[in-house]
Structures are given as C-alpha cells and as structure tokens.
Amino acid sequence: SQQGEEDPQALSIQEGENATMNCSYKTSINNLQWYRQNSGRGLVHLILIRSNEREKHSGRLRVTLDTSKKSSSLLITASRAADTASYFCATVYFNTGANSKLTFGKGITLSVRP
Amino acid sequence: DGGITQSPKYLFRKEGQNVTLSCEQNLNHDAMYWYRQDPGQGLRLIYYSQIVNDFQKGDIAEGYSVSREKKESFPLTVTSAQKNPTAFYLCASTSLAGSSGANVLTFGAGSRLTVL
C-alpha cells in the first residue's frame, strides 16, 4: 500500500533545541497530517496541511509541504522533555470510487533529554 | 466527555481461540477504523466502516472480522486464522460530514493482545 516514510527513524535532542522530522510520500494527496503517540497509548492528531497549502503553524509546531518533492516536514521549536514521543505522518489520498482514507508511515521516535 | 473507548486494554489468548476487541465511540462519528501496530512498524489498516451495516477490508484483513450493527460500535474479532495476532490494536473514528476529505482521526487508547 502507499505509505509515507518518515526520516530520521529516531532523533535525540537536548531540551530547548528544535526538532525537525521529515516525511516523504509516493502519490498525489488531498492532505497530510501529523500525529503523536506516547508510549503504549493511542495517537493524537497534531496538525493537518492541505495539498494547496505550503506552511502551517500551531503553537510550537510548524509544518511545511512541498508537493513537487512529495515531502513534508514537522518542526517542533524549543522542545521540552514532554515532547518525547513517536511522531507519524499520515497521507490522505482518494481511492477510485471510494472515500479517502489515511495511510500512516512507520513513525519517528523523538527523545528530548532534560 | 466524548471519545473512543477500547476494551480490554490487555488481553491474553491461547492459540486457536477467537477473541473480540471492543470499540465504542460517543462522538457521533460516521466512520470507524481498526489498525494494527507492531514494533517498528507503522499503523496498518485492518477494516473500516463508513456507515452502519457496511464495512470494507483494509490492507491486512485476513484472519480478522468486524461488524457494524450500531453507529457507536465497531468490534473486531481476531480469529484463529490470524497467524501472528500478537500486536497493539487501535480503533479510530472520524466524521465524514463536511470534512472535505480531511479525515482527521480520533483514536482510542488501544488494546494489547498477546497470544500465549
């Protein structure tokens, strides 16, 4: 199945630093979303960017989308220990004759050291 | 509070047994989904349903079955035909009305199934 691929697989930074995570995908999309998952818990939606948008902000989060390169990045500024989690990108594309559905990447494990 | 409730949180099963994972939502969402998550893997779609009494296979439906008799409920049965059922199972839902295809998912807390 079509899948977003995140990069890097794991990231370790010091508290206060910025964290940048990347996602690449394969086909044309309707929108791209980022989710967060704390260990052993469900995913929580962070931010959505539509295919006709290039950048969105939400608090300390900044997402960019480059449809020509089929890639997105998630920037977390001024990271905190509480940001330690796994982050997933999910793409929404339209199946022929069916409603859209999400396809998730494998995730990035972010560790923020106090 | 509105949300999705999955139960049980932990479940142990002997080989050859069927087990059913519960998923209930009070968000009045139209669509519901079941995902499977394995260590180091992303989420893989098992089944989804966009309307009562109708559901579609996802990418890894073999060995699983679902029903959607009520809008609020979407139980998943892991059958003995599933060869490697030990995993973390996530249920999610979304509203399709006026979403313009956005499909932002709300997830439950997950159910961890271990086959002994």
mmCIF file of C-alpha atoms in Angstrom:
data_model
loop_
_atom_site.group_PDB
_atom_site.id
_atom_site.type_symbol
_atom_site.label_atom_id
_atom_site.label_comp_id
_atom_site.label_asym_id
_atom_site.label_seq_id
_atom_site.Cartn_x
_atom_site.Cartn_y
_atom_site.Cartn_z
ATOM 1 C CA SER A 1 0.000 0.000 0.000
ATOM 2 C CA GLN A 2 1.086 3.579 -0.419
ATOM 3 C CA GLN A 3 2.820 4.845 2.653
ATOM 4 C CA GLY A 4 4.510 7.923 3.947
ATOM 5 C CA GLU A 5 8.075 7.385 5.077
ATOM 6 C CA GLU A 6 9.471 9.408 7.944
ATOM 7 C CA ASP A 7 13.072 10.414 8.360
ATOM 8 C CA PRO A 8 15.009 10.030 10.587
ATOM 9 C CA GLN A 9 13.729 6.890 12.319
ATOM 10 C CA ALA A 10 14.970 8.173 15.660
ATOM 11 C CA LEU A 11 16.020 11.578 16.911
ATOM 12 C CA SER A 12 17.592 12.557 20.221
ATOM 13 C CA ILE A 13 17.973 16.207 21.173
ATOM 14 C CA GLN A 14 18.526 18.401 24.200
ATOM 15 C CA GLU A 15 15.662 20.260 25.783
ATOM 16 C CA GLY A 16 15.327 23.697 24.230
ATOM 17 C CA GLU A 17 16.626 22.624 20.835
ATOM 18 C CA ASN A 18 14.466 22.410 17.729
ATOM 19 C CA ALA A 19 13.412 19.040 16.318
ATOM 20 C CA THR A 20 12.885 18.574 12.591
ATOM 21 C CA MET A 21 11.212 15.477 11.207
ATOM 22 C CA ASN A 22 10.612 14.702 7.555
ATOM 23 C CA CYS A 23 8.043 12.682 5.668
ATOM 24 C CA SER A 24 8.026 11.605 2.026
ATOM 25 C CA TYR A 25 5.133 10.076 0.141
ATOM 26 C CA LYS A 26 4.540 8.499 -3.231
ATOM 27 C CA THR A 27 1.383 9.770 -4.911
ATOM 28 C CA SER A 28 -0.780 12.857 -5.108
ATOM 29 C CA ILE A 29 -2.556 13.581 -1.867
ATOM 30 C CA ASN A 30 -5.539 15.503 -0.588
ATOM 31 C CA ASN A 31 -3.880 16.403 2.697
ATOM 32 C CA LEU A 32 -1.097 15.324 5.031
ATOM 33 C CA GLN A 33 -1.423 15.009 8.784
ATOM 34 C CA TRP A 34 0.961 14.592 11.684
ATOM 35 C CA TYR A 35 0.095 12.565 14.769
ATOM 36 C CA ARG A 36 1.830 11.975 18.062
ATOM 37 C CA GLN A 37 1.850 8.785 20.106
ATOM 38 C CA ASN A 38 3.047 8.490 23.672
ATOM 39 C CA SER A 39 4.364 5.057 24.583
ATOM 40 C CA GLY A 40 1.602 2.469 24.815
ATOM 41 C CA ARG A 41 -1.161 4.955 24.032
ATOM 42 C CA GLY A 42 -3.339 5.929 21.093
ATOM 43 C CA LEU A 43 -2.393 8.532 18.523
ATOM 44 C CA VAL A 44 -3.308 12.180 18.897
ATOM 45 C CA HIS A 45 -3.796 14.465 15.914
ATOM 46 C CA LEU A 46 -1.390 17.420 15.836
ATOM 47 C CA ILE A 47 -1.816 19.303 12.593
ATOM 48 C CA LEU A 48 -3.180 18.978 9.066
ATOM 49 C CA ILE A 49 -1.908 20.632 5.914
ATOM 50 C CA ARG A 50 -3.859 20.545 2.671
ATOM 51 C CA SER A 51 -2.301 19.960 -0.730
ATOM 52 C CA ASN A 52 -2.800 23.616 -1.717
ATOM 53 C CA GLU A 53 -1.034 24.901 1.405
ATOM 54 C CA ARG A 54 2.704 25.300 1.866
ATOM 55 C CA GLU A 55 3.073 26.054 5.553
ATOM 56 C CA LYS A 56 1.001 25.931 8.726
ATOM 57 C CA HIS A 57 1.667 26.803 12.325
ATOM 58 C CA SER A 58 0.146 25.604 15.564
ATOM 59 C CA GLY A 59 1.803 26.751 18.765
ATOM 60 C CA ARG A 60 5.365 25.407 18.716
ATOM 61 C CA LEU A 61 4.648 23.294 15.650
ATOM 62 C CA ARG A 62 5.396 24.287 12.081
ATOM 63 C CA VAL A 63 4.552 22.059 9.145
ATOM 64 C CA THR A 64 5.639 22.566 5.560
ATOM 65 C CA LEU A 65 4.504 20.756 2.448
ATOM 66 C CA ASP A 66 6.303 20.557 -0.881
ATOM 67 C CA THR A 67 4.039 18.752 -3.329
ATOM 68 C CA SER A 68 6.623 18.908 -6.128
ATOM 69 C CA LYS A 69 9.007 16.874 -3.974
ATOM 70 C CA LYS A 70 6.217 14.905 -2.311
ATOM 71 C CA SER A 71 7.581 15.723 1.100
ATOM 72 C CA SER A 72 6.622 17.387 4.369
ATOM 73 C CA SER A 73 8.499 18.463 7.455
ATOM 74 C CA LEU A 74 7.408 18.917 11.049
ATOM 75 C CA LEU A 75 9.371 21.358 13.175
ATOM 76 C CA ILE A 76 8.968 21.453 16.943
ATOM 77 C CA THR A 77 10.589 24.555 18.333
ATOM 78 C CA ALA A 78 12.009 24.928 21.846
ATOM 79 C CA SER A 79 11.498 21.250 22.608
ATOM 80 C CA ARG A 80 10.553 20.011 26.053
ATOM 81 C CA ALA A 81 11.032 16.650 27.758
ATOM 82 C CA ALA A 82 7.266 16.196 27.462
ATOM 83 C CA ASP A 83 7.621 16.192 23.657
ATOM 84 C CA THR A 84 9.258 12.772 23.916
ATOM 85 C CA ALA A 85 7.018 10.509 21.832
ATOM 86 C CA SER A 86 6.657 8.881 18.430
ATOM 87 C CA TYR A 87 5.506 11.074 15.575
ATOM 88 C CA PHE A 88 3.704 9.774 12.500
ATOM 89 C CA CYS A 89 2.822 11.369 9.218
ATOM 90 C CA ALA A 90 -0.340 10.212 7.500
ATOM 91 C CA THR A 91 -1.404 10.928 3.966
ATOM 92 C CA VAL A 92 -4.928 11.154 2.663
ATOM 93 C CA TYR A 93 -5.451 10.226 -0.945
ATOM 94 C CA PHE A 94 -8.528 9.361 -2.896
ATOM 95 C CA ASN A 95 -9.179 5.816 -3.948
ATOM 96 C CA THR A 96 -11.043 5.431 -7.164
ATOM 97 C CA GLY A 97 -14.754 5.180 -6.396
ATOM 98 C CA ALA A 98 -14.250 5.325 -2.624
ATOM 99 C CA ASN A 99 -13.880 7.908 0.083
ATOM 100 C CA SER A 100 -10.447 8.920 1.199
ATOM 101 C CA LYS A 101 -8.577 7.068 3.915
ATOM 102 C CA LEU A 102 -5.351 7.638 5.818
ATOM 103 C CA THR A 103 -2.112 5.787 5.272
ATOM 104 C CA PHE A 104 0.493 6.017 8.031
ATOM 105 C CA GLY A 105 4.263 5.925 7.964
ATOM 106 C CA LYS A 106 6.396 3.920 10.398
ATOM 107 C CA GLY A 107 6.988 6.835 12.723
ATOM 108 C CA ILE A 108 9.880 8.772 14.225
ATOM 109 C CA THR A 109 10.925 8.254 17.826
ATOM 110 C CA LEU A 110 11.827 11.581 19.385
ATOM 111 C CA SER A 111 13.704 11.688 22.669
ATOM 112 C CA VAL A 112 14.172 15.050 24.368
ATOM 113 C CA ARG A 113 16.833 14.980 27.085
ATOM 114 C CA PRO A 114 16.215 17.242 30.093
ATOM 115 C CA ASP B 1 -16.545 13.509 27.832
ATOM 116 C CA GLY B 2 -16.704 12.469 24.200
ATOM 117 C CA GLY B 3 -14.233 9.915 23.000
ATOM 118 C CA ILE B 4 -13.442 6.387 21.963
ATOM 119 C CA THR B 5 -13.290 3.564 24.469
ATOM 120 C CA GLN B 6 -11.413 0.399 23.699
ATOM 121 C CA SER B 7 -11.570 -2.669 25.894
ATOM 122 C CA PRO B 8 -9.924 -4.617 27.211
ATOM 123 C CA LYS B 9 -6.617 -2.760 27.486
ATOM 124 C CA TYR B 10 -4.687 -6.020 27.810
ATOM 125 C CA LEU B 11 -5.796 -9.417 26.567
ATOM 126 C CA PHE B 12 -4.117 -12.796 26.581
ATOM 127 C CA ARG B 13 -5.227 -15.558 24.288
ATOM 128 C CA LYS B 14 -4.297 -19.141 23.775
ATOM 129 C CA GLU B 15 -3.551 -20.295 20.271
ATOM 130 C CA GLY B 16 -6.682 -21.420 18.456
ATOM 131 C CA GLN B 17 -9.029 -19.116 20.333
ATOM 132 C CA ASN B 18 -11.028 -16.290 18.839
ATOM 133 C CA VAL B 19 -11.078 -13.011 20.744
ATOM 134 C CA THR B 20 -13.161 -9.890 20.306
ATOM 135 C CA LEU B 21 -11.893 -6.380 20.942
ATOM 136 C CA SER B 22 -14.471 -3.747 21.745
ATOM 137 C CA CYS B 23 -14.549 -0.213 20.349
ATOM 138 C CA GLU B 24 -17.254 2.272 21.321
ATOM 139 C CA GLN B 25 -17.463 5.964 20.415
ATOM 140 C CA ASN B 26 -19.837 8.691 21.598
ATOM 141 C CA LEU B 27 -18.634 11.306 19.131
ATOM 142 C CA ASN B 28 -21.426 10.658 16.622
ATOM 143 C CA HIS B 29 -18.745 9.866 14.058
ATOM 144 C CA ASP B 30 -19.720 8.168 10.832
ATOM 145 C CA ALA B 31 -16.586 6.214 10.028
ATOM 146 C CA MET B 32 -14.666 3.832 12.218
ATOM 147 C CA TYR B 33 -11.349 2.084 11.643
ATOM 148 C CA TRP B 34 -9.223 -0.698 13.073
ATOM 149 C CA TYR B 35 -5.443 -0.511 12.823
ATOM 150 C CA ARG B 36 -2.763 -2.934 13.880
ATOM 151 C CA GLN B 37 0.603 -1.681 15.168
ATOM 152 C CA ASP B 38 3.702 -3.842 15.513
ATOM 153 C CA PRO B 39 7.042 -2.688 16.994
ATOM 154 C CA GLY B 40 8.969 -0.597 14.498
ATOM 155 C CA GLN B 41 6.058 -0.624 12.091
ATOM 156 C CA GLY B 42 3.531 1.965 11.175
ATOM 157 C CA LEU B 43 -0.186 1.505 11.517
ATOM 158 C CA ARG B 44 -1.702 -0.974 9.117
ATOM 159 C CA LEU B 45 -5.400 -0.801 8.307
ATOM 160 C CA ILE B 46 -7.401 -3.945 9.048
ATOM 161 C CA TYR B 47 -11.019 -2.925 8.377
ATOM 162 C CA TYR B 48 -13.035 0.244 8.141
ATOM 163 C CA SER B 49 -16.686 1.173 8.086
ATOM 164 C CA GLN B 50 -18.258 4.375 6.851
ATOM 165 C CA ILE B 51 -21.885 3.501 7.541
ATOM 166 C CA VAL B 52 -23.887 1.108 9.678
ATOM 167 C CA ASN B 53 -24.122 -2.446 8.323
ATOM 168 C CA ASP B 54 -21.333 -1.854 5.824
ATOM 169 C CA PHE B 55 -17.569 -2.291 6.080
ATOM 170 C CA GLN B 56 -14.556 -2.744 3.823
ATOM 171 C CA LYS B 57 -11.344 -4.693 4.069
ATOM 172 C CA GLY B 58 -8.161 -2.787 4.650
ATOM 173 C CA ASP B 59 -4.653 -3.878 3.809
ATOM 174 C CA ILE B 60 -4.383 -6.796 6.248
ATOM 175 C CA ALA B 61 -7.934 -8.136 6.749
ATOM 176 C CA GLU B 62 -7.093 -11.845 6.613
ATOM 177 C CA GLY B 63 -7.803 -13.570 9.920
ATOM 178 C CA TYR B 64 -9.985 -10.736 11.223
ATOM 179 C CA SER B 65 -13.704 -9.994 11.141
ATOM 180 C CA VAL B 66 -15.812 -6.986 12.115
ATOM 181 C CA SER B 67 -19.423 -5.909 12.424
ATOM 182 C CA ARG B 68 -21.123 -2.514 12.467
ATOM 183 C CA GLU B 69 -24.622 -3.039 13.801
ATOM 184 C CA LYS B 70 -24.704 0.314 15.580
ATOM 185 C CA LYS B 71 -23.121 3.632 14.665
ATOM 186 C CA GLU B 72 -21.361 3.772 18.021
ATOM 187 C CA SER B 73 -19.810 0.325 17.976
ATOM 188 C CA PHE B 74 -17.248 -1.429 15.768
ATOM 189 C CA PRO B 75 -15.966 -4.637 17.400
ATOM 190 C CA LEU B 76 -13.026 -6.538 15.938
ATOM 191 C CA THR B 77 -12.715 -10.307 16.194
ATOM 192 C CA VAL B 78 -9.273 -11.809 15.884
ATOM 193 C CA THR B 79 -9.848 -15.342 14.674
ATOM 194 C CA SER B 80 -7.683 -18.424 14.974
ATOM 195 C CA ALA B 81 -6.902 -17.985 11.277
ATOM 196 C CA GLN B 82 -4.736 -14.969 12.092
ATOM 197 C CA LYS B 83 -1.246 -16.464 12.168
ATOM 198 C CA ASN B 84 0.525 -13.794 14.173
ATOM 199 C CA PRO B 85 -2.061 -11.932 16.231
ATOM 200 C CA THR B 86 0.192 -10.553 18.975
ATOM 201 C CA ALA B 87 0.093 -6.797 18.436
ATOM 202 C CA PHE B 88 -1.274 -3.467 19.614
ATOM 203 C CA TYR B 89 -4.707 -2.765 18.140
ATOM 204 C CA LEU B 90 -6.015 0.758 17.671
ATOM 205 C CA CYS B 91 -9.550 1.844 16.914
ATOM 206 C CA ALA B 92 -10.244 5.251 15.411
ATOM 207 C CA SER B 93 -13.165 7.257 14.130
ATOM 208 C CA THR B 94 -13.917 10.363 12.125
ATOM 209 C CA SER B 95 -16.855 12.436 10.990
ATOM 210 C CA LEU B 96 -17.420 12.453 7.252
ATOM 211 C CA ALA B 97 -19.932 15.298 7.235
ATOM 212 C CA GLY B 98 -18.497 18.496 5.822
ATOM 213 C CA SER B 99 -14.969 17.164 6.215
ATOM 214 C CA SER B 100 -13.963 17.872 2.611
ATOM 215 C CA GLY B 101 -11.992 14.683 2.779
ATOM 216 C CA ALA B 102 -9.950 15.854 5.768
ATOM 217 C CA ASN B 103 -10.398 12.588 7.681
ATOM 218 C CA VAL B 104 -8.846 13.697 10.960
ATOM 219 C CA LEU B 105 -8.921 10.618 13.161
ATOM 220 C CA THR B 106 -9.685 10.345 16.859
ATOM 221 C CA PHE B 107 -8.045 7.292 18.387
ATOM 222 C CA GLY B 108 -8.825 5.072 21.328
ATOM 223 C CA ALA B 109 -6.141 4.153 23.868
ATOM 224 C CA GLY B 110 -5.519 0.778 22.247
ATOM 225 C CA SER B 111 -5.755 -2.881 23.168
ATOM 226 C CA ARG B 112 -2.659 -5.038 23.512
ATOM 227 C CA LEU B 113 -3.242 -8.654 22.528
ATOM 228 C CA THR B 114 -0.732 -11.330 23.441
ATOM 229 C CA VAL B 115 -1.004 -14.897 22.240
ATOM 230 C CA LEU B 116 0.448 -17.385 24.679
#
